[in-house]
Amino acid sequence: MRILLVAPPGAGKGTQGALIATHFDVPHIATGDLLRDHVARRTPLGLSVQDCLDRGELVSDEIVLDIVRAEVEAAKAEGRGYVLDGMPRNMTQARAIYQIARTLDMTAQVVLHLVADDDELVRRLLARAALEHRSDDTEEVIRRRLAIYQEVTHPIVEWYDQRGILVAVDAMQSVDRVGRQILTALEAMRPLIKLVPDSARQSIDLTGLGKAFGNH
Ligand code: AP5
Ligand code: MG
């Protein structure tokens, strides 16, 4: 499976990305984790992006695209798919990753969009801050990350919707319920993905499922 996770900060990209990666035995490529690893190791790249990460601003497209290109090439060499978490973040990245993946015959088959309220996202990230001490988990920087998401990242969701490869999930439910809905949807789609061209597919909106069953 080749999956993109597009969602705001705190919606569960890392949590659900890890679950999907284990379930489908694909690498979990998380741009934020890869960048933070560079910062922790004080590599030249890490030193150059640290300020951006601390302030919640996006790192340059070239830097993240180089990182992701190498990771997708490695997945291809191993004959595996991927779950890509945190990329693309804007329209330039969306077009660029599509071109890179097309060259490798590795374009995404599903784009998972996790939907959650800002108040809940802030609550989750402040709760995480008490445990993990991420430099960007202060209330001010969290609000900045959410604003950037709304301004430049969320518009790409519409692009994937038009391409018919979007699956939207209600991320306000428990971690377990969100995970079960994602894996159920992906397992149901898996046999069809290979047979049905993108142009003949339609996006799927599962955000009403939780409410429909009255179980959050
Ligand atoms: P990145 O690391 O991608 O951070 P983010 O998008 O701000 O998202 P988070 O990692 O904070 O949240 P998440 O959605 O992964 O949620 P999680 O599962 O952890 O990016 C960081 C920075 O790197 C960016 O600001 C930018 O500077 C740079 N960057 C990265 N990619 C870039 C790119 N492509 N271009 C340019 N710059 C880039 O969950 C959050 C918390 O909530 C956890 O504690 C979790 O346990 C909890 N939780 C999860 N799900 C639930 C649930 N259903 N119910 C209750 N709690 C839950
Ligand atoms: Mg994350």
PDB file of C-alpha atoms and ligand atoms in Angstrom, residues 13-14 33 36 85 128 134, ligand 2:
ATOM      1  CA  LYS A  13      -0.676  11.243  11.860  1.00  0.00           C
ATOM      2  CA  GLY A  14       2.141   9.728  13.908  1.00  0.00           C
ATOM      3  CA  ASP A  33      10.499  12.840  12.831  1.00  0.00           C
ATOM      4  CA  ARG A  36      13.882  16.267  14.446  1.00  0.00           C
ATOM      5  CA  ASP A  85       3.230  11.366   7.294  1.00  0.00           C
ATOM      6  CA  ARG A 128       1.863  15.654  25.003  1.00  0.00           C
ATOM      7  CA  ARG A 134       8.838  18.832  21.792  1.00  0.00           C
TER       8      ARG A 134
HETATM    9 MG    MG B   2       3.566  13.614  14.027  1.00  0.00          MG
END
